[in-house]
mmCIF file of C-alpha atoms in Angstrom:
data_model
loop_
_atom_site.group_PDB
_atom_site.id
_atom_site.type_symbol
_atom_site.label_atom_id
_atom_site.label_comp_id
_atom_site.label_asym_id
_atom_site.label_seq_id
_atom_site.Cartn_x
_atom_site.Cartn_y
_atom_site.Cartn_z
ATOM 1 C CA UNK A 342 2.229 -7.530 -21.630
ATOM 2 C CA UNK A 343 2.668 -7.724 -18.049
ATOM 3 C CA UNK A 344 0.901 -10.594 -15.548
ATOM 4 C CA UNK A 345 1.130 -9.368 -11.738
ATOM 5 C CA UNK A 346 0.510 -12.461 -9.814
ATOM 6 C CA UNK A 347 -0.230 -11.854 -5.927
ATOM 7 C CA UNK A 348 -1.008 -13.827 -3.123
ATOM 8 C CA UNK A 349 -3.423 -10.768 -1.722
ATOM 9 C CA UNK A 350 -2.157 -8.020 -2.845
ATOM 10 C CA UNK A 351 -2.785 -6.737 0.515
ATOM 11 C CA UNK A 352 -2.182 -2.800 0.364
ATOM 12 C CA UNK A 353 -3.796 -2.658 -3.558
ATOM 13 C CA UNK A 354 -0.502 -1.905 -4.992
ATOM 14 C CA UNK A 355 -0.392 -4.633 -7.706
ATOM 15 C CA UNK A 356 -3.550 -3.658 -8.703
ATOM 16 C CA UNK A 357 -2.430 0.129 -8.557
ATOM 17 C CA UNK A 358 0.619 -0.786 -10.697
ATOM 18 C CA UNK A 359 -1.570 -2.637 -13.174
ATOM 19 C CA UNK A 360 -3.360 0.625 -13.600
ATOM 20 C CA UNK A 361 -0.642 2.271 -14.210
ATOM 21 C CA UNK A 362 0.739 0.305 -16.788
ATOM 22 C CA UNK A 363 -2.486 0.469 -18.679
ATOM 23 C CA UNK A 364 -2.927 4.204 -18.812
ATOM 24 C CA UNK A 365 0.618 4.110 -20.090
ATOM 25 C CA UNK A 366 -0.820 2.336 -23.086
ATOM 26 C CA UNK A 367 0.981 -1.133 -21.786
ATOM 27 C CA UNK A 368 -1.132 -4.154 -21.122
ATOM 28 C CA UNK A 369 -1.631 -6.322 -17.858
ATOM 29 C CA UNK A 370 -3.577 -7.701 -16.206
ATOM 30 C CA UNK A 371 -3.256 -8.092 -11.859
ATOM 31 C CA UNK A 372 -4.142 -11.604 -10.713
ATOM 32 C CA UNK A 373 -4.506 -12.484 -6.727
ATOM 33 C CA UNK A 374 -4.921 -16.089 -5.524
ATOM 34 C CA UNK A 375 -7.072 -14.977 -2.245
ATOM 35 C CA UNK A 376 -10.114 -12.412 -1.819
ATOM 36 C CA UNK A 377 -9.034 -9.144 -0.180
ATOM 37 C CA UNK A 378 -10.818 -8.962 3.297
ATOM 38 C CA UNK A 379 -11.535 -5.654 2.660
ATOM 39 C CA UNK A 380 -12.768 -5.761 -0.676
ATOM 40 C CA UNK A 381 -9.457 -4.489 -2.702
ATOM 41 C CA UNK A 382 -10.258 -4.850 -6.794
ATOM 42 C CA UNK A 383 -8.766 -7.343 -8.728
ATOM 43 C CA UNK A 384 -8.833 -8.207 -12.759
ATOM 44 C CA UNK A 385 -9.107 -12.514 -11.428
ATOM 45 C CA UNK A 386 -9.342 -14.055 -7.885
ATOM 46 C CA UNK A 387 -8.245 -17.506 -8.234
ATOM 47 C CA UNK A 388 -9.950 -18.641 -4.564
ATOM 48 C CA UNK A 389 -12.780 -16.494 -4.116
ATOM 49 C CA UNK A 390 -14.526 -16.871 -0.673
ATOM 50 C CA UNK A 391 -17.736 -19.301 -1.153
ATOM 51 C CA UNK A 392 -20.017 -20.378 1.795
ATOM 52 C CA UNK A 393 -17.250 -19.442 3.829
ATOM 53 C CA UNK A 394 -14.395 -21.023 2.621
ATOM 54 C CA UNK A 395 -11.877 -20.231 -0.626
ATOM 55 C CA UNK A 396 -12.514 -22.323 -3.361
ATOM 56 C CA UNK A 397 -11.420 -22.503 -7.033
ATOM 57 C CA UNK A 398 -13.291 -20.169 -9.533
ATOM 58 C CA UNK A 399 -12.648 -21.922 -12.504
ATOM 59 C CA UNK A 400 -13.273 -19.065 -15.191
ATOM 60 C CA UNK A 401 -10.899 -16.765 -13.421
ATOM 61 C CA UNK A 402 -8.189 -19.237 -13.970
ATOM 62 C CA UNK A 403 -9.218 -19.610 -17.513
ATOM 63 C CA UNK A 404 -9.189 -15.889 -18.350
ATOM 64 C CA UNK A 405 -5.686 -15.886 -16.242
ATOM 65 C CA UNK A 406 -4.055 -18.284 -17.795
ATOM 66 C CA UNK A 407 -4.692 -16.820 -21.611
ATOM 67 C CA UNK A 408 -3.561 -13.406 -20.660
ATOM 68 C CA UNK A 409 -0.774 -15.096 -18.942
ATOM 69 C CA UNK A 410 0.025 -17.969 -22.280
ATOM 70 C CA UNK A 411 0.524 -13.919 -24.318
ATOM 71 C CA UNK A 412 2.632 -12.428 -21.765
ATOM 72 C CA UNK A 413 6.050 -11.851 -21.912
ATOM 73 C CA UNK A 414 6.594 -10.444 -18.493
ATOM 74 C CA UNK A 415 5.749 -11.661 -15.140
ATOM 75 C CA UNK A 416 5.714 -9.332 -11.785
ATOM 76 C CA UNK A 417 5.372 -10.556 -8.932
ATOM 77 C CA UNK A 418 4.343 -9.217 -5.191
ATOM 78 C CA UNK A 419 4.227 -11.413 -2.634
ATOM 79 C CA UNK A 420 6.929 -12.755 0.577
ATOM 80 C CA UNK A 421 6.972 -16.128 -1.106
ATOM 81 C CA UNK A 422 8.822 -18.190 -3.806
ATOM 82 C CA UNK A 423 6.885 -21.241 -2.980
ATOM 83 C CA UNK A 424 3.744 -19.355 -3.241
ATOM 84 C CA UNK A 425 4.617 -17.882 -6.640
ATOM 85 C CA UNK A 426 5.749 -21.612 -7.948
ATOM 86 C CA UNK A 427 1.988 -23.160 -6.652
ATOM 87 C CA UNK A 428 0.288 -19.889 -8.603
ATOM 88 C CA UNK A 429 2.045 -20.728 -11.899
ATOM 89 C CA UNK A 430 1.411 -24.449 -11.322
ATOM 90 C CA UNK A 431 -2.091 -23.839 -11.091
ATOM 91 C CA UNK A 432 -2.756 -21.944 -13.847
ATOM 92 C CA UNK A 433 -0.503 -23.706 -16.246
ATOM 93 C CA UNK A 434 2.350 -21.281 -16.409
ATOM 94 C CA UNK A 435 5.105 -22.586 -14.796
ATOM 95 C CA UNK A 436 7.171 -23.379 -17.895
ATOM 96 C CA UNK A 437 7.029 -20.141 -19.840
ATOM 97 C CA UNK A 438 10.098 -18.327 -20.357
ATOM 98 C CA UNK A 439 9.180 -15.357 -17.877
ATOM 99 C CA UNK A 440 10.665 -11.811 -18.173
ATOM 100 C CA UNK A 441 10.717 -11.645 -13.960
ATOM 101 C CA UNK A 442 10.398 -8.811 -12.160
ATOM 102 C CA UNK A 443 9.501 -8.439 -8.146
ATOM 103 C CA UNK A 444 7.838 -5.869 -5.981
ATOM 104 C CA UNK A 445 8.934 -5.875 -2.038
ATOM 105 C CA UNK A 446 6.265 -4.364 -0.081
ATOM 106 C CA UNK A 447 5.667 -3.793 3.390
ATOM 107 C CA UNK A 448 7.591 -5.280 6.817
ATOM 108 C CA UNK A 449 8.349 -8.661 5.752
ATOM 109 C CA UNK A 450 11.164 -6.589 3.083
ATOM 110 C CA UNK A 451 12.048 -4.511 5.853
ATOM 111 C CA UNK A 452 12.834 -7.588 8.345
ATOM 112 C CA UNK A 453 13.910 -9.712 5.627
ATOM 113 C CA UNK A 454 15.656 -7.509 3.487
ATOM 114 C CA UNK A 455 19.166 -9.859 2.861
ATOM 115 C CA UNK A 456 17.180 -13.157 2.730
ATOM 116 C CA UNK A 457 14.738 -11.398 0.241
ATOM 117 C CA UNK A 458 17.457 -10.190 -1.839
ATOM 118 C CA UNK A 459 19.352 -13.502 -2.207
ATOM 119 C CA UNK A 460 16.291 -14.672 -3.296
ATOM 120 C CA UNK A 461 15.414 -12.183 -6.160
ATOM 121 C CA UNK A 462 19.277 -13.211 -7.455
ATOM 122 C CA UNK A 463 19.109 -16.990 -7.017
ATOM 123 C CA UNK A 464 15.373 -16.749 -8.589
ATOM 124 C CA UNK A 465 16.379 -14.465 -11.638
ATOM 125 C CA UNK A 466 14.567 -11.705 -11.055
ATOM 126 C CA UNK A 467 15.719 -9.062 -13.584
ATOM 127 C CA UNK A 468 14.367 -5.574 -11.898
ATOM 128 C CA UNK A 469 12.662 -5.231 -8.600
ATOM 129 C CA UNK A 470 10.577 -2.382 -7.129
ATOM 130 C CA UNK A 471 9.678 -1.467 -3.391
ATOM 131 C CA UNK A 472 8.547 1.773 -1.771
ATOM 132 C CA UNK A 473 11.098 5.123 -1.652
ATOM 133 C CA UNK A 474 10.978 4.112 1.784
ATOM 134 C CA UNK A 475 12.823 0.779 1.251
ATOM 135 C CA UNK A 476 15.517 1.610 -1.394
ATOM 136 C CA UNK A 477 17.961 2.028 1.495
ATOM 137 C CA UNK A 478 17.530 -2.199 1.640
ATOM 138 C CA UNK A 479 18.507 -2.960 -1.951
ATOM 139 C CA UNK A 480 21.551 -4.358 -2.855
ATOM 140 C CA UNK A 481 23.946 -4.048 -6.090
ATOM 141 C CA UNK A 482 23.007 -7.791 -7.908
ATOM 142 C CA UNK A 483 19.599 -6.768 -8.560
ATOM 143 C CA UNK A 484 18.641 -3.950 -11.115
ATOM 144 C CA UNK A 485 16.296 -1.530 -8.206
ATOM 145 C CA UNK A 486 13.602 0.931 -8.351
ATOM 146 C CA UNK A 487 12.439 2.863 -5.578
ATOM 147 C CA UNK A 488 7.982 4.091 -6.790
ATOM 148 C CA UNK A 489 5.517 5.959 -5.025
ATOM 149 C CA UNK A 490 2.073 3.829 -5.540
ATOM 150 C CA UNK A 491 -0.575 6.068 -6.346
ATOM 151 C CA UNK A 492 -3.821 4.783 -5.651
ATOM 152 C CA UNK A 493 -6.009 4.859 -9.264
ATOM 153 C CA UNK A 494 -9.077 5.659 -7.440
ATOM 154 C CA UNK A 495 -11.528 8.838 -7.990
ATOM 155 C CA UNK A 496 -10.548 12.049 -6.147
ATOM 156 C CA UNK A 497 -13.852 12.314 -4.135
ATOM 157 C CA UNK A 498 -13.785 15.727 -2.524
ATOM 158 C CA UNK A 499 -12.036 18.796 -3.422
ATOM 159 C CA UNK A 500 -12.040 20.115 0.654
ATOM 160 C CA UNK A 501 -14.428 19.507 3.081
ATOM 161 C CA UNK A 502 -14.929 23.030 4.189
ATOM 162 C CA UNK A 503 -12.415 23.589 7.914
ATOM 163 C CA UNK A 504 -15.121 25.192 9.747
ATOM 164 C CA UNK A 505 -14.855 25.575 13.622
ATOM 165 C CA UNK A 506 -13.975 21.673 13.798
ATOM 166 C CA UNK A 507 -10.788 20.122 12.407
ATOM 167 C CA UNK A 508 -11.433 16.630 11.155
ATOM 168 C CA UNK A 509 -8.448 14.110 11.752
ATOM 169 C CA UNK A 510 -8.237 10.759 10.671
ATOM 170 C CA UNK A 511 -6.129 7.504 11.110
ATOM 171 C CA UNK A 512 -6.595 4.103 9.485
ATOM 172 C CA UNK A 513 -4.213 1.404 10.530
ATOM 173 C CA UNK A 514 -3.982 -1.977 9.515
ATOM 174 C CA UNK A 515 -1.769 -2.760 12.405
ATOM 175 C CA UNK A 516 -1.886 -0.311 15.384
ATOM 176 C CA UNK A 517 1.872 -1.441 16.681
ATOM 177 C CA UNK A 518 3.360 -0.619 12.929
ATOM 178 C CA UNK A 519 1.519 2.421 12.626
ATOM 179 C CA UNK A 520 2.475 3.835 15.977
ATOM 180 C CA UNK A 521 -1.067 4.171 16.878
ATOM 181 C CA UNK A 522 -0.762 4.298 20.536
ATOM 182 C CA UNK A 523 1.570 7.698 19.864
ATOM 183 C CA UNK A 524 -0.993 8.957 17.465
ATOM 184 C CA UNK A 525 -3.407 9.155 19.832
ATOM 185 C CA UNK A 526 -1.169 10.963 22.619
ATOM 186 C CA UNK A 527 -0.145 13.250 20.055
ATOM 187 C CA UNK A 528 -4.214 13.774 19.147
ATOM 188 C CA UNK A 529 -4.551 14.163 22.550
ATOM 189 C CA UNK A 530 -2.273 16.630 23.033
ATOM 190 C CA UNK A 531 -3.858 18.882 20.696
ATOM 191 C CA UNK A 532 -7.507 18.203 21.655
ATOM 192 C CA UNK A 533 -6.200 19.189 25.165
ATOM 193 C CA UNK A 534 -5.138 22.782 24.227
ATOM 194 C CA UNK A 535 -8.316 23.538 22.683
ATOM 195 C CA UNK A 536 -11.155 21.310 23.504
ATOM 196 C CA UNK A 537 -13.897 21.168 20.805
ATOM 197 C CA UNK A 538 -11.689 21.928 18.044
ATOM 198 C CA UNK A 539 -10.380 18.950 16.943
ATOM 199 C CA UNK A 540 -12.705 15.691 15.811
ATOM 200 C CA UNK A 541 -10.436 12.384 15.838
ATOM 201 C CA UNK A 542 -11.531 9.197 13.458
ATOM 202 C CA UNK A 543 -9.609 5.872 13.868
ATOM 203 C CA UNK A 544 -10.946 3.798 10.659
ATOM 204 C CA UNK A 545 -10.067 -0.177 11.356
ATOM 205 C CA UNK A 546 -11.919 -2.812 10.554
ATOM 206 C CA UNK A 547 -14.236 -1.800 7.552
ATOM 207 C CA UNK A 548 -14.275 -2.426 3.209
ATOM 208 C CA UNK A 549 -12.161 0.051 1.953
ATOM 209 C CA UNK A 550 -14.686 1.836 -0.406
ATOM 210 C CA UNK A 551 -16.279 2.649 3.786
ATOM 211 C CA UNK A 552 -12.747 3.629 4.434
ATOM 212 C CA UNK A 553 -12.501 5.812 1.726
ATOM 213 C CA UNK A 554 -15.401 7.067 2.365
ATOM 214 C CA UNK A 555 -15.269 8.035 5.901
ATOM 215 C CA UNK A 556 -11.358 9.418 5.149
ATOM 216 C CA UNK A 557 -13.283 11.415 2.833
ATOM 217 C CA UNK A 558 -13.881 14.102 5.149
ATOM 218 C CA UNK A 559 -11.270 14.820 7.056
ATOM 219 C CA UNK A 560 -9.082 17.307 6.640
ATOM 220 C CA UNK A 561 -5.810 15.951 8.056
ATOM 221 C CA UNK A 562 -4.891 12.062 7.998
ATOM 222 C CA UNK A 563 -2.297 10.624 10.030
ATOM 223 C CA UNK A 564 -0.714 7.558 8.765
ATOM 224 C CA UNK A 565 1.901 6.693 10.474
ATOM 225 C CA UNK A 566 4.131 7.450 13.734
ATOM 226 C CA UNK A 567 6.908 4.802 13.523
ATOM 227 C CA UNK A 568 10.699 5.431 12.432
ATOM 228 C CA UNK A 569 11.100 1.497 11.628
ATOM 229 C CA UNK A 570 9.011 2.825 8.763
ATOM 230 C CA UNK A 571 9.768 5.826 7.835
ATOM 231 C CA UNK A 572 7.538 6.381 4.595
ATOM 232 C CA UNK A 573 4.030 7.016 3.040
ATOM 233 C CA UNK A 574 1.819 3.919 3.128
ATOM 234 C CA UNK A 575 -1.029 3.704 0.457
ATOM 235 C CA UNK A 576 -3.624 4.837 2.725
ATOM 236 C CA UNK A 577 -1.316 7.714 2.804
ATOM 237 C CA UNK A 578 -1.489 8.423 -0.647
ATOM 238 C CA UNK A 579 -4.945 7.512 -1.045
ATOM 239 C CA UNK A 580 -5.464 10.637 1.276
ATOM 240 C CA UNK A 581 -3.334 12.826 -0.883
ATOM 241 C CA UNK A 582 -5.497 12.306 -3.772
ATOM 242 C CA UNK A 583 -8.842 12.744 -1.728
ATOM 243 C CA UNK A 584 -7.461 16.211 -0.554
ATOM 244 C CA UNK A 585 -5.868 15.743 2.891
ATOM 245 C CA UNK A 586 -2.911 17.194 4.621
ATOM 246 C CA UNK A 587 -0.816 13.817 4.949
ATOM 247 C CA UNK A 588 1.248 13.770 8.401
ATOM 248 C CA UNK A 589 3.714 10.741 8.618
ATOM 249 C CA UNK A 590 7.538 10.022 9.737
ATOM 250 C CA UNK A 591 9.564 10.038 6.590
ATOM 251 C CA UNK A 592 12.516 9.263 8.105
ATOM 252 C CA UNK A 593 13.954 6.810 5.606
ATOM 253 C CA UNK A 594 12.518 9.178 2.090
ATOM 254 C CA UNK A 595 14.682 11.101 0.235
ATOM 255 C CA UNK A 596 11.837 13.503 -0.785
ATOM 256 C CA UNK A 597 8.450 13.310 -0.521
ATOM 257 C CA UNK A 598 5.172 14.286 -2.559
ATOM 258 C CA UNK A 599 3.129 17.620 -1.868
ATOM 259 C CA UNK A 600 0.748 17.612 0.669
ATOM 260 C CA UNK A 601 2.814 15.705 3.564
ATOM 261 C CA UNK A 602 4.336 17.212 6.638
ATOM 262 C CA UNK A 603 6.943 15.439 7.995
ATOM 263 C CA UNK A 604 6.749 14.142 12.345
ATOM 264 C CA UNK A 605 8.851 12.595 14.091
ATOM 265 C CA UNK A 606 7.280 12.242 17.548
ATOM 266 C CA UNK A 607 3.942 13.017 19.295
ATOM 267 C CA UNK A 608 5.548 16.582 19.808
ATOM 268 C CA UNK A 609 5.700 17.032 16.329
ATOM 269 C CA UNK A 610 2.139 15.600 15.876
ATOM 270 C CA UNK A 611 0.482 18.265 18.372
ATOM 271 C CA UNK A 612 2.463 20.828 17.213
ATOM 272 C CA UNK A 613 1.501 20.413 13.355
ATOM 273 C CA UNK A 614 -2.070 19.910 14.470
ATOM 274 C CA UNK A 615 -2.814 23.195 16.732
ATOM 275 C CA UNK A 616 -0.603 25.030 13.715
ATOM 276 C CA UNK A 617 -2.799 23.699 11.178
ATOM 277 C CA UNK A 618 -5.871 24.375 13.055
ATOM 278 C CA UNK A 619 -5.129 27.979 13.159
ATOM 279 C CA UNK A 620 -4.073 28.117 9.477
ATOM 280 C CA UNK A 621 -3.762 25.270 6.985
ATOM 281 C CA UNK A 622 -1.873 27.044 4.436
#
């Protein structure tokens, strides 16, 4: 039995991995200590938001700390240690002999790779996980597993049909990570050599069952334009599974899944775009 504890969880992966470990007939159970601001699902939410402020929902930390009294191992995601050690506090669990395991996600692993690392070995963390994108930042004391996190979410369209209009779309979370600013010269560039062929959606600041639902018809999703990353975020993958072409710098992946096309630059972007526009195979 597995307990993910999280401080957000804020790209849905713990909750994705929770998933997973379920449909492979393991147990667990993903527990976050603050409500998504865009509405990601969680199994307990130990500070829900109520009359505008987070306060402690008492039956989630029940139910969390019963799974957590029959668990064996504990995964955590979060940046951390000290938030970790107030979660286990609070729902009674800081003294269990924990399995430990750690998931690195996002820029804080990528600008805080060594420190991170020390950590995981002072801390005991047995295995740890981050994206394909991010194995080139392990080091040899830690058992490591690059994972591609695969959204458990409904596939929602097969293809929206690519009629005279190619529908693009681009949901950052941060516009400076995502290389947003290129994105949109590379759009540009494309919308420029054929005007009226091309119809460009930046998604920001919405739930993500809007998100997915607007990303649900577009044809092409861009998710990011940055070499500092180099990889497939979740929104990424999310558009895999809803039937997009996924365009994104993979710079730092060894291989990547079906479906993406690999840019570089906002030459690369244009160039894909007006090729896909004329045929998508």
């Amino acid at each position: 039995m597995y307990l993910l504890l999280t401080d957000n969880d804020w790209a849905n992966v713990g909750y994705n991995i929770s998933r997973s470990i379920m449909s492979a007939g393991g147990e667990a159970m993903c527990v976050r200590m603050f409500e998504h601001p865009y509405g990601y699902p969680a199994d307990c939410t130990i500070l829900p938001v109520v009359d505008g402020f987070p306060t402690i929902d008492p039956p989630s930390v029940t139910v969390a700390h019963e799974f957590g009294m029959g668990c064996n191992h504990l995964l955590w995601l979060g940046e951390r240690q000290e938030t970790l050690d107030m979660m286990l506090h609070g729902l009674g669990l800081i003294d269990k002999p924990w399995i430990k395991h750690r998931v690195h996600l996002g820029s804080y692993y990528r600008l805080q790779s060594d420190e991170q690392n020390n950590i995981d070995m002072k801390s005991g963390i047995v295995t740890r996980f981050a994206g394909q994108d991010s194995v080139r930042l392990f080091d040899d004391k830690v058992q490591s597993y690059g994972f591609y996190s695969v959204p458990d979410i409904p596939i929602t369209k097969s293809m929206v049909e690519w009629s005279e209009k190619v529908n693009i779309s681009h949901s950052p979370t941060s516009r400076p990570k995502k290389g947003t600013l290129e994105i949109h010269a590379g759009v540009a560039g494309a919308i420029f050599s054929d005007p009226g062929r091309y119809e460009f959606n930046v998604i920001e600041s919405q739930s993500w069952s809007d998100c997915l639902a607007d990303r649900s018809q577009s044809h092409i999703f861009i998710d990011q334009l940055n070499a500092d990353v180099g990889g497939i975020g979740v929104s990424g993958y999310e558009a895999l599974r809803q039937g997009c072409i996924v365009l994104a710098n993979v710079s730092h992946m060894d291989s990547v899944p079906s479906g993406v096309l690999p840019i570089t630059c906002e030459r690369d972007l244009k160039e894909e775009l007006v090729l896909l526009a004329s045929d998508r195979e």
